[in-house]
Coordinates of N, CA and C in Angstrom, one line a residue:
X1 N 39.2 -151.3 -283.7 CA 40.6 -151.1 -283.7 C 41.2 -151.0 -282.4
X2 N 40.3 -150.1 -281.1 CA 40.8 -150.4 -280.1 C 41.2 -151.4 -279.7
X3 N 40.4 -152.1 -279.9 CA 40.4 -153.8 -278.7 C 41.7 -154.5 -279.5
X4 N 42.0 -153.9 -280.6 CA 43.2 -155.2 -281.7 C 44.5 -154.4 -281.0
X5 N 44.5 -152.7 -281.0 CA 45.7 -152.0 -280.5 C 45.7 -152.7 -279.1
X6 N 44.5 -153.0 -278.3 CA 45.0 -153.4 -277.0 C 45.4 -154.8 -277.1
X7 N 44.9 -155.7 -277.7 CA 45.3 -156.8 -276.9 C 47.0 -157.1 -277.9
X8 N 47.4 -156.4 -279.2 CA 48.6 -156.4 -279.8 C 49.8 -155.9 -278.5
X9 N 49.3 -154.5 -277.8 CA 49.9 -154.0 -276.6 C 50.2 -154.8 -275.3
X10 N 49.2 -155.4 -275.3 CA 49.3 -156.3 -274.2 C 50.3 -157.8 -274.1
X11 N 49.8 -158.0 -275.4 CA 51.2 -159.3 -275.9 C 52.4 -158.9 -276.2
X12 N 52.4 -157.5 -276.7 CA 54.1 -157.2 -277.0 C 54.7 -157.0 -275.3
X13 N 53.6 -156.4 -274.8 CA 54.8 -156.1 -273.4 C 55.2 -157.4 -272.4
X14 N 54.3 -158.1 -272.4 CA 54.0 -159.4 -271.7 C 55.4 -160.2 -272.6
X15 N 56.0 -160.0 -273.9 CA 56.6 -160.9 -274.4 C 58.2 -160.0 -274.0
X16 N 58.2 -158.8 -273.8 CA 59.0 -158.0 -274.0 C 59.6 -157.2 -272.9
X17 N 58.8 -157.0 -271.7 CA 59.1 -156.4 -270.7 C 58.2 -157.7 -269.4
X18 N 57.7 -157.5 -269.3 CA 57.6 -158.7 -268.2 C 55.3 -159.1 -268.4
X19 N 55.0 -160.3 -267.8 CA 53.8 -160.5 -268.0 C 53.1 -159.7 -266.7
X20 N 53.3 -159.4 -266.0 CA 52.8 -158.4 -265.5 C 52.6 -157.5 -266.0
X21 N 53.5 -156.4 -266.5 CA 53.2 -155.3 -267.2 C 52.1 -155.6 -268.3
X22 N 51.9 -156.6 -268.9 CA 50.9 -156.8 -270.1 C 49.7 -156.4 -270.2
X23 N 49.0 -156.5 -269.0 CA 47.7 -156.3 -268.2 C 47.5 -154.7 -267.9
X24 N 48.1 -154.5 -267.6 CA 47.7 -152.9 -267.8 C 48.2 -152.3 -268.5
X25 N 49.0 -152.5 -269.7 CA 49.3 -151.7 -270.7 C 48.1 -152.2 -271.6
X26 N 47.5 -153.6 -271.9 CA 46.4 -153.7 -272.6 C 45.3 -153.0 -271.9
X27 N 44.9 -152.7 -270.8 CA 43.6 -152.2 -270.6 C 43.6 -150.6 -270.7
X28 N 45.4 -149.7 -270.2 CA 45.1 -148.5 -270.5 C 45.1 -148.3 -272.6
X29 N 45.4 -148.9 -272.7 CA 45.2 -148.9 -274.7 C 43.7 -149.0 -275.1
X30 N 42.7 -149.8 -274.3 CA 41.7 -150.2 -274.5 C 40.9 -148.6 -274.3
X31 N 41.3 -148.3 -273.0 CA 40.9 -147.1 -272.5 C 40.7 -146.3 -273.1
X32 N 42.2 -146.0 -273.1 CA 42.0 -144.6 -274.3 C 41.8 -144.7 -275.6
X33 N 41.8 -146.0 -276.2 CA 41.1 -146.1 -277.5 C 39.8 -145.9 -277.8
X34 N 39.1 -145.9 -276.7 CA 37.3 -145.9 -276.6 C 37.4 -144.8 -276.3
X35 N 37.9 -143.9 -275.4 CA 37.7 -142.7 -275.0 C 38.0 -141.7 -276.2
X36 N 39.0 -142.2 -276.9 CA 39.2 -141.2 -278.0 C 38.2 -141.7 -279.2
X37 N 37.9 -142.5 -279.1 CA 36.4 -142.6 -280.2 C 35.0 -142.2 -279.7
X38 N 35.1 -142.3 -278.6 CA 34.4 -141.1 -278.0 C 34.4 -139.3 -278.2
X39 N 35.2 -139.1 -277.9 CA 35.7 -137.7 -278.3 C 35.6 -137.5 -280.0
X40 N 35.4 -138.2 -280.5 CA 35.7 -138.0 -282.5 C 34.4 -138.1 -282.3
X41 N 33.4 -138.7 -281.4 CA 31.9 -138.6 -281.7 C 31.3 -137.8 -281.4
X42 N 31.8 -137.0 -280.0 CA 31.5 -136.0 -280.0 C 32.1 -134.1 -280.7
X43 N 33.3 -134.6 -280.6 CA 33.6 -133.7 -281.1 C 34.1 -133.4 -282.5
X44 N 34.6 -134.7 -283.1 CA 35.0 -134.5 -284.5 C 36.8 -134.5 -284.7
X45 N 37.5 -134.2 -283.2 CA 38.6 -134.1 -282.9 C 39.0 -135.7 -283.3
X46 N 39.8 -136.4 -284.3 CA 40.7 -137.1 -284.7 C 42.1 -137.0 -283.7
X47 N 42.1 -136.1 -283.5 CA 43.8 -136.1 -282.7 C 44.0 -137.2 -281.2
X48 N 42.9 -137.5 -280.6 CA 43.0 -138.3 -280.0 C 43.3 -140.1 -280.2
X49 N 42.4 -140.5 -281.3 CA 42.9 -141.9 -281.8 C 44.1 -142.0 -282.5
X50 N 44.7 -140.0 -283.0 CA 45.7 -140.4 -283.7 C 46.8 -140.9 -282.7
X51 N 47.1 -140.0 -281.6 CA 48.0 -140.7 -280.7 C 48.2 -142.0 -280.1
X52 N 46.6 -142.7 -279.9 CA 46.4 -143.6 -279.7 C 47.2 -144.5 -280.5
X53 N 47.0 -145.1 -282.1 CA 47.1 -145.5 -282.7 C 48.7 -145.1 -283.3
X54 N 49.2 -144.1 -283.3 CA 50.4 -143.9 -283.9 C 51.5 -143.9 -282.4
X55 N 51.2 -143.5 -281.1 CA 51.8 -143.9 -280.4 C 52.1 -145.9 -279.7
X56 N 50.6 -146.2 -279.8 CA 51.0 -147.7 -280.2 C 51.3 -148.5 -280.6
X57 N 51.6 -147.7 -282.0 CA 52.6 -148.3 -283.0 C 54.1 -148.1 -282.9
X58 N 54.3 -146.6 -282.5 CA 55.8 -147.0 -281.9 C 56.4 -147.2 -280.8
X59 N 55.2 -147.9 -279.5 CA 55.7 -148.5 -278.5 C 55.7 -150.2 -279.2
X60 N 55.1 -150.3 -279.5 CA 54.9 -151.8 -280.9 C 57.1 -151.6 -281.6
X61 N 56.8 -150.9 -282.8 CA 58.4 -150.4 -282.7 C 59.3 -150.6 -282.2
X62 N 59.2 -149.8 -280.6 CA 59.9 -149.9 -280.2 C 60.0 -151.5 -279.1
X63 N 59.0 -152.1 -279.0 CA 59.3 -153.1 -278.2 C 60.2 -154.2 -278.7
X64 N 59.8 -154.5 -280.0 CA 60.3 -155.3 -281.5 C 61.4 -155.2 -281.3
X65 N 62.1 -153.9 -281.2 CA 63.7 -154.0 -280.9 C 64.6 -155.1 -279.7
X66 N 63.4 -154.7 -278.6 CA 63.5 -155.9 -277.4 C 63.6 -157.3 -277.4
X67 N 64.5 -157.7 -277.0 CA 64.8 -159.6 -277.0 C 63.6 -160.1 -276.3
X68 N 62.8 -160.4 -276.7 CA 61.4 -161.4 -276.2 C 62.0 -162.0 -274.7
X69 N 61.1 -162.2 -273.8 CA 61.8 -163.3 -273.0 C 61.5 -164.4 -272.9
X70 N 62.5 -165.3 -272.0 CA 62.6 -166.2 -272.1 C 61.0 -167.2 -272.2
X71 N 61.2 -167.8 -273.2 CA 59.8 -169.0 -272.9 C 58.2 -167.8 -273.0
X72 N 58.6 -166.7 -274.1 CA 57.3 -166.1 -274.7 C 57.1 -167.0 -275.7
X73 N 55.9 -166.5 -276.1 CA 55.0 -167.2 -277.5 C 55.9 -167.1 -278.7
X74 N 56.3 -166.0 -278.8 CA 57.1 -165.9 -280.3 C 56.3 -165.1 -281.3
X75 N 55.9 -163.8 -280.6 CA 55.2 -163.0 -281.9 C 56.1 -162.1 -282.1
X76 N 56.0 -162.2 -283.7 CA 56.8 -161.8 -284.3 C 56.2 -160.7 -285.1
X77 N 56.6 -159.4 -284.1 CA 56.4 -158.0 -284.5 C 56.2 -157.1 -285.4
X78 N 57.5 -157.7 -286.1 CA 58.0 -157.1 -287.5 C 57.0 -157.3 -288.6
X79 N 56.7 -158.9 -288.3 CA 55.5 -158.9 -289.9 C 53.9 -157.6 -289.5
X80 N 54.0 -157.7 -288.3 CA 52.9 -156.7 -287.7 C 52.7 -155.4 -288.1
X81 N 54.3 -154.8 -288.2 CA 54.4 -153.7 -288.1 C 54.8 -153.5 -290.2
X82 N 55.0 -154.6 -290.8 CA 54.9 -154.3 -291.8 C 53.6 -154.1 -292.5
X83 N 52.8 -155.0 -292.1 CA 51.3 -155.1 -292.8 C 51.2 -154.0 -292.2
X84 N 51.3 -153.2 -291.2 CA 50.6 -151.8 -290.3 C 50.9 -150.7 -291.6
X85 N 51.7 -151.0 -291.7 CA 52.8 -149.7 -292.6 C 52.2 -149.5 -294.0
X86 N 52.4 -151.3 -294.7 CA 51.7 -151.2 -295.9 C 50.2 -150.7 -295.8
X87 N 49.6 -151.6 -295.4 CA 47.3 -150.8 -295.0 C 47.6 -149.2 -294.9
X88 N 48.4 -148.6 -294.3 CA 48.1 -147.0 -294.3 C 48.9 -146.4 -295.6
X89 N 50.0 -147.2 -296.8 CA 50.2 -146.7 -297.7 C 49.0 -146.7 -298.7
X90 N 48.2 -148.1 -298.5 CA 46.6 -148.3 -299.2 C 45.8 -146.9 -298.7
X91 N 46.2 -146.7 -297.4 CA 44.7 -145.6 -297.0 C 45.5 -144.4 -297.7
X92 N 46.5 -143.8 -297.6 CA 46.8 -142.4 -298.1 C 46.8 -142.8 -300.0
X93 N 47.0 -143.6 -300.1 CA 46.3 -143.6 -301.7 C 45.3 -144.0 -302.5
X94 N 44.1 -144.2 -301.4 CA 42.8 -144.5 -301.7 C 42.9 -143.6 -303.2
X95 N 42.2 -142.5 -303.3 CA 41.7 -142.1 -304.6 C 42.7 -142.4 -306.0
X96 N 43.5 -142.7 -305.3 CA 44.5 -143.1 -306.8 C 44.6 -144.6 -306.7
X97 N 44.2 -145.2 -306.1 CA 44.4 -146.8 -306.3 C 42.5 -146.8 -306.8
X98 N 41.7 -146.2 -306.1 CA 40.7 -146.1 -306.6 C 40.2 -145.7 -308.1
X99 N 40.9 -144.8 -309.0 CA 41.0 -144.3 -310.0 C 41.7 -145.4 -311.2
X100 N 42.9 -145.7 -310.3 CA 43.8 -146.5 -311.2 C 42.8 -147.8 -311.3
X101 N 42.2 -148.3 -310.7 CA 41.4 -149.5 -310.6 C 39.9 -149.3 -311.6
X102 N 40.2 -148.3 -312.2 CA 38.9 -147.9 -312.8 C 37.6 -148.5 -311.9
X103 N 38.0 -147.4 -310.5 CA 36.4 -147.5 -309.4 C 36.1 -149.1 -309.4
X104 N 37.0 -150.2 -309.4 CA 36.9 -150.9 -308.8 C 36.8 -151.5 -307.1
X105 N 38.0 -151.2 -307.2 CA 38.1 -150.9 -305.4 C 39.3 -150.6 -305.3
X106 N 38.8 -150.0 -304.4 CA 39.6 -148.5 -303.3 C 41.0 -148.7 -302.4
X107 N 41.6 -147.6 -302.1 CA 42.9 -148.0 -301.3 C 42.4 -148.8 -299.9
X108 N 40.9 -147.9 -299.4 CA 40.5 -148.4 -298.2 C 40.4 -149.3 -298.3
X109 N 39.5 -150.3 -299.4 CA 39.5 -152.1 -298.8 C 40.8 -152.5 -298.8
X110 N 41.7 -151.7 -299.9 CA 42.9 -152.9 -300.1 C 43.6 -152.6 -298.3
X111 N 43.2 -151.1 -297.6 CA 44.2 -151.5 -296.8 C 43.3 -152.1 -295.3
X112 N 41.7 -152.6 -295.3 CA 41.0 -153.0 -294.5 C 41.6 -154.8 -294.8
X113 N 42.1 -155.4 -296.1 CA 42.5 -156.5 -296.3 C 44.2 -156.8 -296.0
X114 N 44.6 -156.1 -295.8 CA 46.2 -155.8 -295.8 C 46.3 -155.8 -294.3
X115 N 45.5 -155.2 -293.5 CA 45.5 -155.2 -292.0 C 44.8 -156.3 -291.2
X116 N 43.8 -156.9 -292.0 CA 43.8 -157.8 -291.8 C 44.9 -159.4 -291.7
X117 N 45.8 -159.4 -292.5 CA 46.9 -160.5 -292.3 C 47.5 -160.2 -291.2
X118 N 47.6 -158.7 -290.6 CA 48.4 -158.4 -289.5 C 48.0 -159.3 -288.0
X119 N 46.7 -159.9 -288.2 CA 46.4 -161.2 -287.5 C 47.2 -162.5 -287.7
X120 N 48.0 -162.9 -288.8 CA 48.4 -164.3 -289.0 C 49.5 -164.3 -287.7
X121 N 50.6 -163.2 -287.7 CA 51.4 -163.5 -286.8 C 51.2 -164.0 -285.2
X122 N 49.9 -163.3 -284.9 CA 49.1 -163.6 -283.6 C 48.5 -164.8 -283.7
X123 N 48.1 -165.4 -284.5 CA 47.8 -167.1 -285.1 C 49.0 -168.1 -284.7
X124 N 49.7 -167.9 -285.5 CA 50.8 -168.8 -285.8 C 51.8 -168.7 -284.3
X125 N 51.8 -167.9 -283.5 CA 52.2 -167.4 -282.5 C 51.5 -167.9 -280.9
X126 N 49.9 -168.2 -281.1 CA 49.1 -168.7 -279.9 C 49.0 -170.5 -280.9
X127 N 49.2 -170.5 -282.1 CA 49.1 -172.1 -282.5 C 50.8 -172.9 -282.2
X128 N 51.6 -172.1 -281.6 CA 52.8 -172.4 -281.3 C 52.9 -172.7 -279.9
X129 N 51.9 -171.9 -279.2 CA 52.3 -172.0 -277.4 C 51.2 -173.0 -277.6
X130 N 49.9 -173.1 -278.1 CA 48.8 -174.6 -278.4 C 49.7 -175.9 -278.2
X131 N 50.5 -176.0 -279.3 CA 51.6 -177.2 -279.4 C 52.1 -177.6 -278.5
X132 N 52.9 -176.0 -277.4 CA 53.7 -176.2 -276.5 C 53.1 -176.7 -275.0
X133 N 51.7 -176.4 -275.1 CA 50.8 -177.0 -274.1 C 50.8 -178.2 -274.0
X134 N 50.1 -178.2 -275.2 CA 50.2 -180.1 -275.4 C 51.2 -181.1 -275.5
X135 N 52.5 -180.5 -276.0 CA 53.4 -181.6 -275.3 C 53.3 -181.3 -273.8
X136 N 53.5 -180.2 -273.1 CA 53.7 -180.7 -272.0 C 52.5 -181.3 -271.5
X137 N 51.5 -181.7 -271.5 CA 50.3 -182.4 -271.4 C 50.7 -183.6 -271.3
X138 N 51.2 -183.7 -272.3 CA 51.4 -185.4 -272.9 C 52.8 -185.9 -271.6
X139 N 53.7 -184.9 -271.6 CA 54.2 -185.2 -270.3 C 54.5 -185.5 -269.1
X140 N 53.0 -184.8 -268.9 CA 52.5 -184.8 -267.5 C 50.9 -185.4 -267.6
X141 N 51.1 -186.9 -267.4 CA 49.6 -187.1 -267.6 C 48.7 -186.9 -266.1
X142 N 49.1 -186.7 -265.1 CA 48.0 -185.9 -263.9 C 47.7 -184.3 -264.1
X143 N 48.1 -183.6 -265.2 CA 47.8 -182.3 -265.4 C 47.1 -182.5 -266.5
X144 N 47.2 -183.4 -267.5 CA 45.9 -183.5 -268.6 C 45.1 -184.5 -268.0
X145 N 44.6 -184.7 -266.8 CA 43.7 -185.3 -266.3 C 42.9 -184.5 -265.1
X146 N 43.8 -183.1 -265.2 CA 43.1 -182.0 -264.4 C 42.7 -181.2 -265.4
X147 N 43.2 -180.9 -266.6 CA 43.0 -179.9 -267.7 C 41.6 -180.7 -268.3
X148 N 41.6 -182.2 -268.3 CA 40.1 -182.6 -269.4 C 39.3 -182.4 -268.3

C-alpha cells in the first residue's frame, strides 16, 4: 500500500502543483509508509500508517480540487478517491457483509477488489500520454528513430 500511496502522490502533485514537486513528495510517502509499517511491527502502534494513509488521502482531496496543468496525463482523481471511500465502507462492514453473505465472503475481499479498480484511472490516464507519445513520434520521424 505504501508504494501505491506513493507513486498516486507523486502523480497527483506532478499533475497539480508542478513536476518537480512530484519526486519528493512520492519518495517522502514511500518513506514514511515503510517506516510506519515498521513501527506496527514493532510496536503494534497503527497510528502511524493511519496518518500516512488518511493524510494522503486528503492531500489526494485536496489536490483534485486543483486545475491539473497544462499538458498533464489527465488522472482523474475523483474516481480514485471514490473507489478509496467505497473499499473502507467494505472494510468497516466486514462482519456484516460477512454474515449477510452467509460466510461467503467478507467486507475485506469486497474492499481488497474495490481498491483494486482504484488502478483503472492510472491505466486509462498513462494509456492516454502512450497515444500522445506516439502521435508525436509519428510527427517527428528523427525522434522515433532515436526512440527505436
Amino acid at each position: 500500500m505504501a508504494v501505491a500511496f506513493a507513486g498516486l502522490i507523486g502523480v497527483a502533485v506532478c499533475e497539480r502543483v508542478s513536476q518537480r514537486a512530484g519526486w519528493p513528495a512520492a519518495w517522502f510517502v514511500l518513506t514514511a509508509g515503510l517506516l510506519s509499517a515498521e513501527v506496527f511491527q514493532e510496536t503494534g502502534n497503527v497510528m502511524p500508517w493511519a496518518l500516512v494513509q488518511f493524510g494522503g488521502m486528503a492531500l489526494v482531496l485536496t489536490l483534485a480540487l486543483a486545475t491539473p496543468m497544462r499538458k498533464s496525463v489527465g488522472l482523474k482523481l475523483g474516481w480514485i478517491i471514490f473507489f478509496y471511500v467505497l473499499a473502507k465502507g467494505f472494510e468497516m462492514a466486514d462482519h456484516q457483509i460477512y454474515e449477510f453473505t452467509q460466510q461467503t465472503v467478507s467486507g475485506h475481499t469486497l474492499k481488497h477488489l474495490t481498491a483494486s479498480f482504484a488502478g483503472l484511472p492510472v491505466v486509462f490516464a498513462l494509456r492516454k500520454l502512450e497515444m500522445r507519445w506516439q502521435a508525436a513520434l509519428r510527427h517527428n520521424p528523427g525522434a522515433a528513430a532515436v526512440a527505436a
